[in-house]
Amino acid sequence: MQSSSTATASPKNVIVCGAGVIGVCTAYFLAQKGAHVTVVEKSAPACAASGKAGGFLALDWCDSGPLSALARRSFHLHGHLADLLSGPTAYGFRPLEALSLTVREADAPKRGPNLPAWVDGSATFAASIGTTQTTAQLHPYLFTRKILDTAVEKYGVTVVKGEVKEVRLSEGNVASGVVVDDGEVLLGDCVVLAMGPWSAKSPVISELCRISGVKVHSIVLRPQVPEAIGPQALFLNYETAEGVSMDPEVYPRPTGDVYICGPSEEVEVPDDPQQILPCKESIITLQKVAQTVSSHLGSAELKAEQACFLPTSEDGIPLIGKIPDMVGVYVATGHGCWGILNAPATGESLAELIIDGKAKNVELKPFDPARFTKASKKISDC
Ligand SMILES: Cc1cc2nc3c(=O)[nH]c(=O)nc-3n(C[C@H](O)[C@H](O)[C@H](O)COP(=O)(O)OP(=O)(O)OC[C@H]3O[C@@H](n4cnc5c(N)ncnc54)[C@H](O)[C@@H]3O)c2cc1C
């Protein structure tokens, strides 16, 4: 049975560009509200950051800034989606604790107080920074695929493989579709640009705001005794033997794998997501982190070495909303290091804005792309 909002909403023919977690969640909520949705992806769904992220979620870690309401709503939606989509095993959703630790490679291994048994290296407990009420995790690749599969199977979303080259506008700057690959036109009365760091390549976005990408490395390990690893995410204040400081993160997954991310670099985003290759030095650094934190991780099999880009806007705040001076063209990008957390509320809010004219659960004003127009910039400079 249709909900009342579905029954009264005017149907839209929406083209969502990009099948990362943001595009996929937007497609899911739009289709749930009755829109006819086509997702266009140039490589493969979740091939970039959305498949290679940590998948850590926090209720209140964004509370001090404009992301607070978005993050809180999203944390709630993640719990709801995990219940709905065939239980937690579908994509490794589970609440877990988060600990802040200080680690110095120069220190001898010791079993410090308040540390989980598997953290038997050179770590010192600093603080408990998340409980099973406030922090959780999921596998980002499996989550993104599950949302997309559900959108296709339950709500009739269509997925097209192709590279969006251009947004088609008719008279009055009204969206009429997108141009894909070598000129094929996909018709639609609404276009959502959700291409992560590649959003910057669309003139519609680049003329408004610079979206940059920071390349971050990660590894996935398979410990010899996976059951020995407990459900604690570790946030490290880490010093190498050479005195270099960094902040790697360690996420044990319910499957028994352990994900570790850390070293980053500012480099150009390659055109093809499949060409994002890790640098060996960063991978070796992450293996050293693993070995310093836990003997279980030091002896683990290296299952994956990878890198991906964080999409970041000029002011560090996502762009979620309508492109100024155009009708039916929207953007959702720039989610930085919290895109997996904030994807459901981004998708829900954008779907409400597009179909109902206003987001119900989250005030989208802080994310309005119009803040980057010349007129808005002048006012904020005064
Ligand atoms: C190492 C690392 C760890 C992270 N850990 C976490 C975490 O623990 N928790 C958290 O909340 N967030 C985390 N993040 C952040 C999160 O991964 C990102 O914010 C999020 O994945 C961005 O999703 P997206 O859909 O905007 O972009 P992407 O995942 O980059 O997807 C963009 C998609 O658009 C496609 N595309 C590009 N150009 C075109 C085109 N012209 N036509 C069609 N398709 C196109 C691409 O192929 C790609 O599939 C992490 C990020 C990194 C790098």
Coordinates of C-alpha atoms and ligand atoms in Angstrom, one line a residue, residues 16-24 40-57 78 140 160 162-165 194-199 201 214-218 249 251 259 261-262 271 273 307-311 332-343, ligand 1:
V16 CA 21.1 10.2 -10.4
C17 CA 24.7 10.5 -11.6
G18 CA 27.1 8.3 -9.6
A19 CA 26.5 5.0 -7.7
G20 CA 28.6 5.8 -4.7
V21 CA 26.8 5.6 -1.3
I22 CA 25.4 9.2 -1.7
G23 CA 23.9 8.5 -5.2
V24 CA 22.6 5.1 -4.2
V40 CA 24.1 6.3 -14.2
E41 CA 27.5 5.0 -13.1
K42 CA 30.6 5.2 -15.2
S43 CA 32.6 2.4 -13.6
A44 CA 30.9 0.1 -11.0
P45 CA 28.6 0.8 -8.0
A46 CA 30.7 1.4 -4.8
C47 CA 34.0 1.2 -6.8
A48 CA 35.5 4.3 -5.1
A49 CA 35.5 5.6 -1.5
S50 CA 32.0 4.1 -0.9
G51 CA 33.5 0.6 -1.2
K52 CA 36.8 1.3 0.5
A53 CA 35.9 3.4 3.5
G54 CA 36.0 2.2 7.1
G55 CA 32.3 2.2 7.6
F56 CA 32.4 3.8 11.1
L57 CA 29.3 5.6 12.3
H78 CA 21.3 3.3 9.7
P140 CA 30.5 0.2 3.2
V160 CA 22.8 2.3 -16.5
G162 CA 27.9 5.1 -18.7
E163 CA 29.8 8.3 -18.1
V164 CA 27.7 11.4 -17.6
K165 CA 29.4 14.1 -19.8
A194 CA 26.4 12.7 -6.8
M195 CA 29.8 11.9 -8.4
G196 CA 32.0 12.3 -5.3
P197 CA 35.3 13.9 -6.1
W198 CA 34.5 13.6 -9.8
S199 CA 31.6 16.1 -9.3
K201 CA 34.5 17.7 -13.5
V214 CA 42.4 13.8 -0.6
K215 CA 43.8 10.4 -1.3
V216 CA 43.7 8.1 1.8
H217 CA 45.3 4.6 2.0
S218 CA 43.9 1.6 3.8
E249 CA 42.2 4.2 12.6
Y251 CA 38.2 -1.2 12.6
Y259 CA 40.4 -2.6 8.3
C261 CA 43.3 3.4 7.3
G262 CA 45.7 6.3 7.7
D271 CA 39.6 10.1 -14.4
P273 CA 38.3 5.2 -10.4
A307 CA 43.3 3.9 -1.7
C308 CA 40.4 6.2 -2.3
F309 CA 39.5 9.9 -2.3
L310 CA 37.6 12.0 0.2
P311 CA 35.3 14.4 -1.7
A332 CA 24.8 15.9 -3.2
T333 CA 28.6 15.7 -2.6
G334 CA 31.5 16.9 -0.5
H335 CA 30.8 14.6 2.4
G336 CA 34.5 14.3 3.4
C337 CA 35.2 11.7 6.0
W338 CA 31.6 11.2 7.0
G339 CA 29.9 10.1 3.8
I340 CA 29.0 6.6 4.9
L341 CA 27.4 8.0 8.1
N342 CA 25.6 10.8 6.4
A343 CA 24.4 9.1 3.2
Ligands
LIG1 C1 40.0 5.8 3.6 C2 38.6 6.4 3.9 C3 37.9 6.0 5.0 C4 36.6 6.4 5.2 N1 35.9 6.0 6.3 C5 34.7 6.5 6.6 C6 34.0 6.0 7.7 O1 34.5 5.2 8.5 N2 32.7 6.6 8.0 C7 32.2 7.5 7.1 O2 31.0 7.9 7.4 N3 32.8 7.9 6.0 C8 34.1 7.4 5.7 N4 34.7 7.9 4.6 C9 34.1 8.8 3.7 C10 33.2 8.2 2.7 O3 33.8 7.0 2.1 C11 32.9 9.2 1.5 O4 32.5 10.4 2.1 C12 31.8 8.6 0.6 O5 32.1 7.3 0.2 C13 31.6 9.5 -0.6 O6 30.6 8.9 -1.3 P1 30.1 9.5 -2.7 O7 29.0 8.7 -3.2 O8 30.0 11.0 -2.6 O9 31.4 9.3 -3.7 P2 32.2 8.1 -4.3 O10 32.1 6.9 -3.4 O11 33.5 8.6 -4.8 O12 31.3 7.7 -5.6 C14 31.2 8.5 -6.7 C15 30.7 7.6 -7.9 O13 30.5 8.4 -9.0 C16 30.9 7.8 -10.1 N5 31.2 8.7 -11.2 C17 32.2 9.7 -11.2 N6 32.1 10.4 -12.3 C18 31.0 10.0 -13.0 C19 30.3 10.3 -14.2 N7 30.8 11.4 -15.0 N8 29.2 9.6 -14.6 C20 28.8 8.6 -13.9 N9 29.3 8.2 -12.7 C21 30.4 8.9 -12.3 C22 32.2 7.1 -9.7 O14 32.6 6.0 -10.5 C23 31.8 6.6 -8.3 O15 31.2 5.3 -8.3 C24 36.0 7.4 4.4 C25 36.7 7.8 3.2 C26 38.0 7.3 3.0 C27 38.8 7.8 1.7

